[in-house]
Short mmCIF file of C-alpha atoms in Angstrom, two decimals:
data_model
loop_
_atom_site.label_atom_id
_atom_site.label_comp_id
_atom_site.label_asym_id
_atom_site.label_seq_id
_atom_site.Cartn_x
_atom_site.Cartn_y
_atom_site.Cartn_z
CA MET A 3 0.45 -0.25 0.23
CA PRO A 4 1.12 3.36 -1.03
CA ASP A 5 2.02 6.20 1.54
CA LEU A 6 0.33 9.49 1.58
CA PRO A 7 1.09 12.80 2.76
CA ALA A 8 0.24 13.74 5.78
CA TRP A 9 -2.78 16.11 5.05
CA THR A 10 -3.08 19.30 5.94
CA PRO A 11 -6.93 20.98 6.17
CA PRO A 12 -7.52 24.37 4.68
CA PRO A 13 -7.06 27.77 6.12
CA ALA A 14 -9.99 28.62 7.66
CA PRO A 15 -11.90 32.14 5.15
CA ALA A 16 -11.40 34.45 7.03
CA VAL A 17 -14.40 35.94 8.60
CA SER A 18 -14.59 40.32 8.24
CA GLU A 19 -16.20 42.32 10.07
CA GLU A 20 -18.56 43.11 7.29
CA SER A 21 -19.47 39.84 6.94
CA THR A 22 -19.64 39.61 10.66
CA ALA A 23 -22.11 42.78 10.82
CA ASP A 24 -24.08 41.17 7.87
CA ALA A 25 -24.03 37.98 9.78
CA GLU A 26 -25.77 39.45 12.42
CA ALA A 27 -27.79 42.15 10.68
CA ALA A 28 -29.13 38.97 9.01
CA ARG A 29 -29.67 37.31 13.10
CA PHE A 30 -31.54 40.15 13.76
CA GLY A 31 -33.54 41.17 10.64
CA SER A 32 -34.76 37.25 11.16
CA ALA A 33 -35.60 37.33 15.05
CA LEU A 34 -37.42 40.47 14.12
CA HIS A 35 -39.56 38.71 11.29
CA ARG A 36 -40.55 35.75 14.38
CA LEU A 37 -41.52 38.19 17.33
CA LEU A 38 -44.13 40.43 14.76
CA GLU A 39 -45.21 36.82 13.82
CA TRP A 40 -46.42 36.06 17.10
CA ALA A 41 -47.63 39.84 17.05
CA ASP A 42 -51.62 39.96 17.30
CA ALA A 43 -54.25 42.71 17.80
CA ALA A 44 -52.80 43.60 21.25
CA GLY A 45 -49.22 43.63 20.58
CA VAL A 46 -46.49 41.56 20.51
CA ALA A 47 -46.24 38.98 22.29
CA GLN A 48 -43.08 39.40 24.32
CA SER A 49 -42.78 37.15 27.23
CA PRO A 50 -40.04 36.48 28.78
CA ALA A 51 -40.59 32.99 27.52
CA ARG A 52 -40.85 34.14 23.52
CA LEU A 53 -37.75 36.80 24.24
CA ARG A 54 -35.55 34.01 24.97
CA GLN A 55 -36.84 31.74 22.70
CA ALA A 56 -36.13 34.28 20.24
CA GLN A 57 -32.86 35.08 21.21
CA ARG A 58 -31.90 31.11 21.76
CA GLU A 59 -33.06 31.06 18.49
CA PHE A 60 -30.59 33.73 16.20
CA GLY A 61 -28.32 34.08 18.60
CA LEU A 62 -28.52 37.52 19.93
CA ASP A 63 -27.47 38.66 22.63
CA ALA A 64 -30.22 40.28 26.02
CA GLN A 65 -29.08 44.25 24.03
CA ALA A 66 -30.51 43.07 20.50
CA ILE A 67 -32.69 40.80 21.27
CA ARG A 68 -34.67 43.98 23.26
CA ARG A 69 -33.90 46.00 20.26
CA ALA A 70 -36.43 43.97 18.00
CA ALA A 71 -38.74 43.64 20.45
CA GLU A 72 -39.24 47.51 20.90
CA MET A 73 -38.99 47.72 17.09
CA ALA A 74 -41.59 44.88 16.14
CA GLU A 75 -43.58 46.69 18.78
CA ARG A 76 -43.06 50.81 16.64
CA ILE A 77 -43.96 47.96 14.00
CA VAL A 78 -47.36 46.57 15.37
CA ARG A 79 -48.42 50.04 17.18
CA GLY A 80 -46.89 52.74 14.67
CA GLU A 81 -49.25 53.90 11.39
CA ALA A 82 -49.84 50.17 10.46
CA ALA A 83 -51.95 48.99 13.75
CA TRP A 84 -54.70 48.50 11.39
CA ALA A 85 -52.77 46.03 10.03
CA TRP A 86 -53.07 43.47 12.79
CA ASP A 87 -57.13 44.77 13.71
CA PRO A 88 -59.11 41.98 13.36
CA ALA A 89 -62.51 44.47 13.46
CA VAL A 90 -60.25 45.94 10.52
CA ILE A 91 -58.46 43.05 9.04
CA ASP A 92 -60.73 39.15 7.56
CA TRP A 93 -58.11 38.23 6.86
CA GLN A 94 -54.22 37.60 7.55
CA ALA A 95 -51.25 35.52 7.65
CA ASN A 96 -47.48 35.77 8.13
CA GLU A 97 -44.43 34.44 6.10
CA VAL A 98 -46.48 33.61 3.13
CA GLU A 99 -45.35 31.47 0.47
CA LEU A 100 -45.56 32.02 -3.14
CA HIS A 101 -44.26 30.75 -6.24
CA HIS A 102 -43.78 33.73 -9.22
CA GLN A 103 -42.12 33.09 -12.75
CA GLY A 104 -40.08 30.15 -11.22
CA ALA A 105 -38.94 31.95 -8.46
CA PRO A 106 -40.02 31.11 -4.61
CA LEU A 107 -40.83 34.36 -2.58
CA ARG A 108 -41.57 34.73 1.17
CA LEU A 109 -44.32 38.24 1.79
CA ASP A 110 -43.77 39.47 5.31
CA ARG A 111 -47.28 39.95 6.09
CA LEU A 112 -50.60 39.17 3.81
CA VAL A 113 -53.86 40.51 4.84
CA ARG A 114 -57.45 41.21 3.22
CA ARG A 115 -59.27 44.92 4.54
CA ARG A 116 -62.59 44.02 6.09
CA ASP A 117 -64.32 47.32 4.25
CA ASP A 118 -62.99 47.30 0.58
CA GLY A 119 -61.66 43.94 0.54
CA CYS A 120 -58.40 45.79 -0.90
CA TRP A 121 -55.18 43.33 -0.41
CA TRP A 122 -52.13 44.44 1.68
CA VAL A 123 -48.96 42.96 0.61
CA ILE A 124 -46.43 43.78 3.92
CA ASP A 125 -42.88 44.08 3.99
CA TYR A 126 -41.02 45.17 7.28
CA LYS A 127 -37.62 46.72 6.83
CA SER A 128 -35.86 48.20 10.12
CA ALA A 129 -34.27 50.56 7.35
CA LEU A 130 -35.74 54.58 7.90
CA ARG A 131 -36.02 55.06 4.02
CA PRO A 132 -36.48 51.43 2.33
CA GLN A 133 -38.78 53.30 -0.10
CA ASP A 134 -35.51 55.30 -1.43
CA ASP A 135 -33.89 51.90 -2.07
CA PRO A 136 -34.51 50.26 -6.20
CA ALA A 137 -33.59 46.80 -5.15
CA LEU A 138 -35.85 47.44 -2.42
CA VAL A 139 -38.50 48.48 -3.94
CA GLU A 140 -38.35 46.49 -6.97
CA GLN A 141 -38.73 43.41 -4.47
CA LEU A 142 -41.85 44.84 -2.87
CA ARG A 143 -43.92 45.31 -6.55
CA ARG A 144 -42.28 42.04 -7.21
CA TYR A 145 -44.16 40.63 -4.54
CA ARG A 146 -47.06 42.59 -5.49
CA GLU A 147 -47.33 41.29 -8.76
CA ALA A 148 -47.24 37.44 -7.37
CA ALA A 149 -50.03 38.12 -4.69
CA GLY A 150 -51.93 39.45 -7.41
CA ALA A 151 -51.61 36.18 -9.41
CA ALA A 152 -52.31 34.52 -6.61
CA LEU A 153 -54.84 35.82 -5.17
CA GLY A 154 -56.61 35.26 -8.96
CA GLY A 155 -57.79 39.67 -9.54
CA GLY A 156 -58.96 42.08 -6.92
CA VAL A 157 -57.10 44.86 -5.94
CA VAL A 158 -53.47 44.55 -4.22
CA ARG A 159 -51.32 47.41 -2.86
CA ALA A 160 -47.84 46.69 -0.49
CA ALA A 161 -46.48 49.25 1.79
CA PHE A 162 -42.68 49.10 4.07
CA ILE A 163 -43.07 49.21 7.35
CA ASN A 164 -39.79 50.98 8.79
CA GLY A 165 -38.41 50.36 12.55
CA GLN A 166 -39.73 53.12 13.53
CA GLY A 167 -43.75 51.74 12.59
CA ARG A 168 -44.33 54.16 9.32
CA TRP A 169 -46.55 53.15 6.63
CA LEU A 170 -44.74 53.39 3.33
CA GLU A 171 -46.81 53.13 0.51
CA LEU A 172 -45.65 51.44 -2.74
CA ALA A 173 -46.69 53.94 -5.60
#
């Protein structure tokens, strides 16, 4: 049997501060979404057990999970509070998975208003001005188009809700 050279593992990939920050921002965003999934008309379910669950699930420290919970509260109690109010909406779902033009999509929240039957695609963004980012605007347009196709007609509108709880409707 021939002798094989000693195996030397390849060097670990370099981790930049930017990639670490991106990963942390992604975990923060995922935790925010989870807290918003648990929200209802009374607000975000922020029991200590739920916060610990989200903190563990996404590997956040205590300060980051508090920030995520505060942001979730601002979103649910802000200008879009109606989107969690059962007196205003007659249908709602979070993290709605759709396929459109061969691509998988995930809508943060989809609701239908009771008064006019209008569907709303809602996209949460921690950025203050997501409407100024062409890529985010195009993404939300794609979500609206996909929802319209899946729902088979009717009015479908779309809006961002930023981390300050501002309602930013897509034109």
